[in-house]
Amino acid sequence: MTKKFNKRNQKVNKRALIIGITGQDGSYLAEFLLSRGYEVHGLIRRSSSFNTGRLDDIYQDPHESHRRLYLHYGDLIDSHSLLNIISESQPDEIYNLGAQSHVRVSFDIPEYTADVDALGTTRLLDAVRASKLPAKIYQAGSSEMFGKVLETPQKENTPFNPQSPYACAKVFSHFICKNYRDSYGMFIANGILFNHESPRRGKTFVTKKITEGLADIRLGKKDRIYLGNLDAKRDWGYAPDYVEAMWQMLQEEKPNDYVISTGETHSVREFAEEAARLIDMDLQWKGSGLEEEGIDAKTGQTIISIDPKYYRPSEVDALLGDSSKAKKNLGWEPKVKFKELVKIMMVGEFEERKLDSSAYLS
Ligand code: NAP
Ligand code: G4F
């Protein structure tokens, strides 16, 4: 790996800037890059509550002389902060993972979502262009861009058909990245990542909501959880596998766009069934529509009910990715598939509570 010199004239490896370092993917990516010898800079937002919990394991005291992790305050809606952070960190690689990333919430705050997820990308690209740094950029695109799918499985050239303000903003970002690549010769790789999860997933995404809720029920802390559309299908992978693909895209000689997925699709219902099975519950369904309930046949207890507030004004029914281009060019393949993912998340629930998971998992 090429060595460089930092301000204190110390030899350092490559420098990366992660926008969105406090999120699920940002935290795994920071760990991955630090393990590869990178100096890592991250943009964090000012918040009245603590927002760096996912970075606890890698946090380094600012007074440490050999630290390789630097956090800077900034925001994708503040161009000057982006210019300043790029100038201060002089990155070789920039990962734009910053986003209002919740699809359902994007219907409630569409203007803000577009500001961060679409214009924010433009601000970042323009700041890099102005800096004249030859930094390679990764843009966090999403399988949500395929929306009501026009082809199955979805690959890089499948047309987009977005169904939410979030997905529309991500489509804009995808194309503005291509536009800056073509217009200014910048190295910008568009990842089109299918859903990826982990114990660090935000608590309002369906997988984490299910594993956390069922663990609480198993421990007697809650009676039931409320979900929306049980029949939506997603191609769910494991976040640490996916951040490695982001890095691989930036090690290429030429920028390219890649679908990253497992090639398996499962419904929300199946996810709940597998999570329940792991903690010795037998989830059976009764009724239909709003009246449908998930019952633990072993105890007769209703553990899942429907709340229509979790339905979306427009739904993405089923996603299934074809990541053969990433396999061919990058040698990337998912290591973790559906059943192992659910298990990792379920085990994570007990570890988070400092409990021995083997006492609860069947
Ligand atoms: P996440 O956990 O929601 O993290 C989002 C990150 O963006 C957080 O660090 C958040 O900061 C930051 N952020 C939000 N608004 C910002 C703003 N105005 N300025 C700067 N940063 C801001 O999302 P994730 O699951 O890690 O996903 C990472 C990226 O990949 C996102 O762009 C997401 O849309 C995209 N993506 C995710 C998936 C998936 O399945 N996970 C799939 C495809 C694409 P705070 O911590 O302060 O909120
Ligand atoms: O977990 P979700 O909220 O993820 P969604 O909407 O697929 O978006 C995630 O993946 C995208 C990649 O395709 C990312 F771009 C995006 O940033 C985010 O990370 O919902 C998954 C499915 C949906 O069909 C939803 O309607 O689960 C359904 N669902 C059913 N009940 C629920 C619930 N979703 C949530 N969040 N909460 C529920 O109670």
Short mmCIF file of N, CA and C in Angstrom, two decimals, residues 177-290:
data_model
loop_
_atom_site.label_atom_id
_atom_site.label_comp_id
_atom_site.label_asym_id
_atom_site.label_seq_id
_atom_site.Cartn_x
_atom_site.Cartn_y
_atom_site.Cartn_z
N CYS A 177 -23.79 11.31 -10.08
CA CYS A 177 -22.46 10.71 -9.99
C CYS A 177 -21.95 10.33 -11.38
N LYS A 178 -22.82 9.72 -12.18
CA LYS A 178 -22.43 9.38 -13.55
C LYS A 178 -22.08 10.65 -14.32
N ASN A 179 -22.88 11.71 -14.10
CA ASN A 179 -22.68 12.96 -14.81
C ASN A 179 -21.32 13.59 -14.46
N TYR A 180 -20.95 13.57 -13.18
CA TYR A 180 -19.65 14.14 -12.78
C TYR A 180 -18.51 13.26 -13.29
N ARG A 181 -18.76 11.97 -13.33
CA ARG A 181 -17.75 11.04 -13.85
C ARG A 181 -17.50 11.35 -15.33
N ASP A 182 -18.59 11.48 -16.09
CA ASP A 182 -18.46 11.72 -17.53
C ASP A 182 -17.96 13.13 -17.83
N SER A 183 -18.45 14.11 -17.06
CA SER A 183 -18.12 15.50 -17.37
C SER A 183 -16.72 15.88 -16.94
N TYR A 184 -16.29 15.37 -15.78
CA TYR A 184 -15.02 15.87 -15.21
C TYR A 184 -13.98 14.76 -15.04
N GLY A 185 -14.30 13.57 -15.50
CA GLY A 185 -13.34 12.46 -15.40
C GLY A 185 -13.05 12.05 -13.97
N MET A 186 -13.99 12.33 -13.04
CA MET A 186 -13.76 11.95 -11.64
C MET A 186 -13.98 10.45 -11.45
N PHE A 187 -13.25 9.86 -10.50
CA PHE A 187 -13.46 8.43 -10.20
C PHE A 187 -14.62 8.34 -9.20
N ILE A 188 -15.78 7.91 -9.69
CA ILE A 188 -16.94 7.77 -8.82
C ILE A 188 -17.59 6.40 -9.11
N ALA A 189 -17.66 5.55 -8.09
CA ALA A 189 -18.29 4.24 -8.25
C ALA A 189 -19.66 4.27 -7.59
N ASN A 190 -20.67 3.85 -8.32
CA ASN A 190 -22.02 3.74 -7.76
C ASN A 190 -22.25 2.31 -7.29
N GLY A 191 -22.41 2.13 -5.99
CA GLY A 191 -22.83 0.82 -5.51
C GLY A 191 -24.35 0.78 -5.55
N ILE A 192 -24.92 -0.34 -5.95
CA ILE A 192 -26.38 -0.51 -5.87
C ILE A 192 -26.58 -1.67 -4.90
N LEU A 193 -26.65 -1.32 -3.62
CA LEU A 193 -26.65 -2.36 -2.60
C LEU A 193 -28.06 -2.76 -2.20
N PHE A 194 -28.29 -4.06 -2.16
CA PHE A 194 -29.55 -4.59 -1.65
C PHE A 194 -29.49 -4.55 -0.12
N ASN A 195 -30.64 -4.76 0.51
CA ASN A 195 -30.72 -4.62 1.98
C ASN A 195 -29.61 -5.41 2.66
N HIS A 196 -28.95 -4.77 3.61
CA HIS A 196 -27.96 -5.50 4.40
C HIS A 196 -28.11 -5.08 5.86
N GLU A 197 -27.99 -6.08 6.71
CA GLU A 197 -28.42 -5.97 8.11
C GLU A 197 -27.30 -6.44 9.02
N SER A 198 -27.50 -6.27 10.30
CA SER A 198 -26.51 -6.69 11.30
C SER A 198 -27.10 -6.36 12.68
N PRO A 199 -26.43 -6.78 13.74
CA PRO A 199 -26.91 -6.35 15.07
C PRO A 199 -26.86 -4.83 15.23
N ARG A 200 -26.07 -4.14 14.38
CA ARG A 200 -25.99 -2.67 14.49
C ARG A 200 -27.04 -1.94 13.66
N ARG A 201 -27.95 -2.68 13.03
CA ARG A 201 -28.99 -2.06 12.21
C ARG A 201 -29.83 -1.11 13.05
N GLY A 202 -30.26 0.00 12.47
CA GLY A 202 -31.16 0.92 13.17
C GLY A 202 -32.40 0.19 13.64
N LYS A 203 -32.89 0.58 14.83
CA LYS A 203 -33.96 -0.19 15.49
C LYS A 203 -35.31 -0.08 14.82
N THR A 204 -35.48 0.83 13.86
CA THR A 204 -36.80 0.95 13.22
C THR A 204 -36.84 0.24 11.86
N PHE A 205 -35.76 -0.40 11.46
CA PHE A 205 -35.79 -1.23 10.24
C PHE A 205 -36.35 -2.60 10.63
N VAL A 206 -37.02 -3.25 9.68
CA VAL A 206 -37.86 -4.38 10.08
C VAL A 206 -37.08 -5.54 10.70
N THR A 207 -35.87 -5.83 10.20
CA THR A 207 -35.14 -7.00 10.72
C THR A 207 -34.77 -6.80 12.20
N LYS A 208 -34.23 -5.62 12.49
CA LYS A 208 -33.81 -5.34 13.88
C LYS A 208 -35.04 -5.24 14.79
N LYS A 209 -36.13 -4.66 14.22
CA LYS A 209 -37.35 -4.54 15.02
C LYS A 209 -37.85 -5.94 15.42
N ILE A 210 -37.74 -6.88 14.48
CA ILE A 210 -38.21 -8.25 14.77
C ILE A 210 -37.28 -8.94 15.78
N THR A 211 -35.96 -8.89 15.55
CA THR A 211 -35.07 -9.64 16.47
C THR A 211 -35.10 -9.01 17.87
N GLU A 212 -35.11 -7.68 17.92
CA GLU A 212 -35.15 -7.03 19.24
C GLU A 212 -36.47 -7.32 19.95
N GLY A 213 -37.58 -7.21 19.18
CA GLY A 213 -38.90 -7.42 19.77
C GLY A 213 -39.08 -8.85 20.26
N LEU A 214 -38.67 -9.83 19.44
CA LEU A 214 -38.85 -11.23 19.85
C LEU A 214 -37.96 -11.57 21.05
N ALA A 215 -36.75 -11.00 21.07
CA ALA A 215 -35.87 -11.25 22.24
C ALA A 215 -36.53 -10.69 23.50
N ASP A 216 -37.12 -9.49 23.38
CA ASP A 216 -37.80 -8.90 24.55
C ASP A 216 -38.97 -9.78 25.00
N ILE A 217 -39.72 -10.34 24.02
CA ILE A 217 -40.85 -11.21 24.37
C ILE A 217 -40.32 -12.47 25.08
N ARG A 218 -39.24 -13.04 24.52
CA ARG A 218 -38.65 -14.24 25.10
C ARG A 218 -38.21 -14.00 26.55
N LEU A 219 -37.77 -12.75 26.82
CA LEU A 219 -37.27 -12.42 28.17
C LEU A 219 -38.39 -11.88 29.07
N GLY A 220 -39.62 -11.89 28.53
CA GLY A 220 -40.76 -11.47 29.35
C GLY A 220 -40.86 -9.96 29.53
N LYS A 221 -40.17 -9.20 28.66
CA LYS A 221 -40.18 -7.74 28.82
C LYS A 221 -41.23 -7.06 27.95
N LYS A 222 -41.86 -7.82 27.07
CA LYS A 222 -42.83 -7.26 26.13
C LYS A 222 -43.81 -8.38 25.77
N ASP A 223 -45.04 -8.00 25.38
CA ASP A 223 -46.03 -9.03 25.01
C ASP A 223 -46.01 -9.32 23.52
N ARG A 224 -45.94 -8.26 22.72
CA ARG A 224 -46.02 -8.46 21.27
C ARG A 224 -45.35 -7.30 20.54
N ILE A 225 -45.14 -7.50 19.22
CA ILE A 225 -44.65 -6.39 18.39
C ILE A 225 -45.68 -6.13 17.29
N TYR A 226 -45.64 -4.92 16.75
CA TYR A 226 -46.54 -4.50 15.68
C TYR A 226 -45.74 -4.28 14.41
N LEU A 227 -46.18 -4.91 13.33
CA LEU A 227 -45.50 -4.77 12.04
C LEU A 227 -46.48 -4.30 10.97
N GLY A 228 -45.95 -4.00 9.78
CA GLY A 228 -46.79 -3.60 8.64
C GLY A 228 -46.93 -4.74 7.64
N ASN A 229 -46.42 -4.53 6.43
CA ASN A 229 -46.59 -5.50 5.35
C ASN A 229 -45.69 -6.73 5.54
N LEU A 230 -46.32 -7.87 5.85
CA LEU A 230 -45.55 -9.09 6.13
C LEU A 230 -45.09 -9.78 4.85
N ASP A 231 -45.70 -9.41 3.72
CA ASP A 231 -45.43 -10.16 2.49
C ASP A 231 -44.38 -9.52 1.60
N ALA A 232 -43.88 -8.34 2.01
CA ALA A 232 -42.79 -7.72 1.23
C ALA A 232 -41.59 -8.66 1.27
N LYS A 233 -40.90 -8.75 0.11
CA LYS A 233 -39.73 -9.64 0.05
C LYS A 233 -38.47 -8.82 -0.22
N ARG A 234 -37.41 -9.20 0.47
CA ARG A 234 -36.14 -8.49 0.30
C ARG A 234 -35.00 -9.50 0.14
N ASP A 235 -33.95 -9.03 -0.53
CA ASP A 235 -32.71 -9.79 -0.68
C ASP A 235 -31.78 -9.28 0.42
N TRP A 236 -31.78 -10.02 1.56
CA TRP A 236 -31.10 -9.55 2.76
C TRP A 236 -29.70 -10.14 2.91
N GLY A 237 -28.68 -9.26 3.00
CA GLY A 237 -27.31 -9.72 3.24
C GLY A 237 -26.78 -9.17 4.55
N TYR A 238 -25.48 -9.41 4.77
CA TYR A 238 -24.83 -9.07 6.05
C TYR A 238 -23.92 -7.87 5.83
N ALA A 239 -24.15 -6.80 6.60
CA ALA A 239 -23.47 -5.51 6.37
C ALA A 239 -21.93 -5.61 6.27
N PRO A 240 -21.23 -6.36 7.15
CA PRO A 240 -19.77 -6.40 7.01
C PRO A 240 -19.31 -6.93 5.64
N ASP A 241 -20.06 -7.89 5.07
CA ASP A 241 -19.72 -8.36 3.71
C ASP A 241 -19.84 -7.21 2.71
N TYR A 242 -20.85 -6.37 2.91
CA TYR A 242 -21.17 -5.35 1.91
C TYR A 242 -20.19 -4.17 1.95
N VAL A 243 -19.66 -3.83 3.15
CA VAL A 243 -18.71 -2.71 3.19
C VAL A 243 -17.40 -3.10 2.51
N GLU A 244 -17.10 -4.40 2.53
CA GLU A 244 -15.89 -4.85 1.83
C GLU A 244 -16.04 -4.62 0.32
N ALA A 245 -17.25 -4.83 -0.18
CA ALA A 245 -17.50 -4.60 -1.61
C ALA A 245 -17.31 -3.13 -1.96
N MET A 246 -17.73 -2.22 -1.03
CA MET A 246 -17.55 -0.78 -1.30
C MET A 246 -16.08 -0.48 -1.51
N TRP A 247 -15.25 -1.03 -0.60
CA TRP A 247 -13.81 -0.79 -0.67
C TRP A 247 -13.24 -1.38 -1.97
N GLN A 248 -13.68 -2.58 -2.31
CA GLN A 248 -13.17 -3.22 -3.53
C GLN A 248 -13.46 -2.38 -4.77
N MET A 249 -14.64 -1.72 -4.78
CA MET A 249 -14.99 -0.89 -5.94
C MET A 249 -13.99 0.25 -6.12
N LEU A 250 -13.44 0.74 -5.00
CA LEU A 250 -12.50 1.87 -5.11
C LEU A 250 -11.06 1.40 -5.34
N GLN A 251 -10.82 0.10 -5.37
CA GLN A 251 -9.47 -0.39 -5.68
C GLN A 251 -9.32 -0.68 -7.17
N GLU A 252 -10.42 -0.52 -7.92
CA GLU A 252 -10.38 -0.74 -9.36
C GLU A 252 -9.60 0.38 -10.04
N GLU A 253 -9.13 0.11 -11.27
CA GLU A 253 -8.44 1.18 -12.02
C GLU A 253 -9.43 2.17 -12.60
N LYS A 254 -10.59 1.67 -13.02
CA LYS A 254 -11.60 2.55 -13.60
C LYS A 254 -12.89 2.47 -12.80
N PRO A 255 -13.60 3.59 -12.69
CA PRO A 255 -14.86 3.56 -11.91
C PRO A 255 -15.94 2.78 -12.64
N ASN A 256 -16.80 2.13 -11.85
CA ASN A 256 -17.84 1.29 -12.43
C ASN A 256 -19.03 1.24 -11.47
N ASP A 257 -20.13 0.69 -11.91
CA ASP A 257 -21.31 0.56 -11.05
C ASP A 257 -21.55 -0.93 -10.76
N TYR A 258 -21.91 -1.23 -9.52
CA TYR A 258 -22.08 -2.64 -9.16
C TYR A 258 -23.31 -2.90 -8.30
N VAL A 259 -24.04 -3.96 -8.65
CA VAL A 259 -25.08 -4.51 -7.78
C VAL A 259 -24.40 -5.42 -6.76
N ILE A 260 -24.78 -5.27 -5.48
CA ILE A 260 -24.26 -6.14 -4.42
C ILE A 260 -25.47 -6.76 -3.71
N SER A 261 -25.54 -8.08 -3.76
CA SER A 261 -26.74 -8.78 -3.25
C SER A 261 -26.39 -10.23 -2.95
N THR A 262 -27.35 -10.96 -2.35
CA THR A 262 -27.08 -12.39 -2.07
C THR A 262 -27.65 -13.32 -3.14
N GLY A 263 -28.66 -12.83 -3.90
CA GLY A 263 -29.31 -13.69 -4.88
C GLY A 263 -30.39 -14.57 -4.26
N GLU A 264 -30.80 -14.23 -3.02
CA GLU A 264 -31.93 -14.96 -2.37
C GLU A 264 -32.94 -13.92 -1.93
N THR A 265 -34.23 -14.23 -2.05
CA THR A 265 -35.23 -13.30 -1.53
C THR A 265 -36.14 -14.00 -0.53
N HIS A 266 -36.48 -13.29 0.53
CA HIS A 266 -37.34 -13.85 1.60
C HIS A 266 -38.30 -12.77 2.07
N SER A 267 -39.47 -13.22 2.54
CA SER A 267 -40.47 -12.25 3.01
C SER A 267 -40.20 -11.85 4.46
N VAL A 268 -40.83 -10.75 4.86
CA VAL A 268 -40.77 -10.30 6.25
C VAL A 268 -41.30 -11.43 7.15
N ARG A 269 -42.38 -12.07 6.67
CA ARG A 269 -43.00 -13.19 7.40
C ARG A 269 -41.97 -14.30 7.66
N GLU A 270 -41.21 -14.65 6.61
CA GLU A 270 -40.19 -15.71 6.77
C GLU A 270 -39.10 -15.29 7.75
N PHE A 271 -38.73 -14.01 7.70
CA PHE A 271 -37.70 -13.52 8.64
C PHE A 271 -38.19 -13.71 10.07
N ALA A 272 -39.45 -13.34 10.31
CA ALA A 272 -40.01 -13.46 11.66
C ALA A 272 -40.08 -14.93 12.08
N GLU A 273 -40.48 -15.80 11.14
CA GLU A 273 -40.59 -17.24 11.47
C GLU A 273 -39.23 -17.80 11.87
N GLU A 274 -38.18 -17.44 11.10
CA GLU A 274 -36.84 -17.98 11.39
C GLU A 274 -36.31 -17.42 12.72
N ALA A 275 -36.55 -16.13 12.95
CA ALA A 275 -36.08 -15.52 14.21
C ALA A 275 -36.78 -16.18 15.40
N ALA A 276 -38.09 -16.44 15.26
CA ALA A 276 -38.85 -17.08 16.35
C ALA A 276 -38.36 -18.50 16.58
N ARG A 277 -38.15 -19.24 15.48
CA ARG A 277 -37.70 -20.64 15.59
C ARG A 277 -36.40 -20.73 16.40
N LEU A 278 -35.51 -19.76 16.16
CA LEU A 278 -34.20 -19.79 16.83
C LEU A 278 -34.32 -19.66 18.34
N ILE A 279 -35.40 -19.01 18.81
CA ILE A 279 -35.52 -18.87 20.27
C ILE A 279 -36.67 -19.73 20.81
N ASP A 280 -36.86 -20.87 20.08
CA ASP A 280 -37.75 -21.91 20.57
C ASP A 280 -39.22 -21.48 20.59
N MET A 281 -39.60 -20.62 19.66
CA MET A 281 -41.03 -20.30 19.50
C MET A 281 -41.49 -20.95 18.20
N ASP A 282 -42.77 -21.28 18.13
CA ASP A 282 -43.32 -21.87 16.90
C ASP A 282 -44.35 -20.88 16.35
N LEU A 283 -43.89 -20.01 15.44
CA LEU A 283 -44.74 -18.91 14.97
C LEU A 283 -45.73 -19.41 13.90
N GLN A 284 -47.01 -19.30 14.23
CA GLN A 284 -48.08 -19.70 13.29
C GLN A 284 -48.96 -18.48 13.05
N TRP A 285 -49.55 -18.41 11.83
CA TRP A 285 -50.33 -17.22 11.46
C TRP A 285 -51.82 -17.52 11.48
N LYS A 286 -52.60 -16.52 11.90
CA LYS A 286 -54.06 -16.69 11.97
C LYS A 286 -54.72 -15.41 11.45
N GLY A 287 -55.81 -15.55 10.69
CA GLY A 287 -56.51 -14.36 10.20
C GLY A 287 -55.84 -13.79 8.97
N SER A 288 -56.39 -12.64 8.49
CA SER A 288 -55.79 -12.04 7.29
C SER A 288 -55.92 -10.52 7.36
N GLY A 289 -55.18 -9.83 6.49
CA GLY A 289 -55.22 -8.37 6.44
C GLY A 289 -54.83 -7.77 7.78
N LEU A 290 -55.59 -6.72 8.17
CA LEU A 290 -55.27 -6.02 9.44
C LEU A 290 -55.49 -6.91 10.66
#
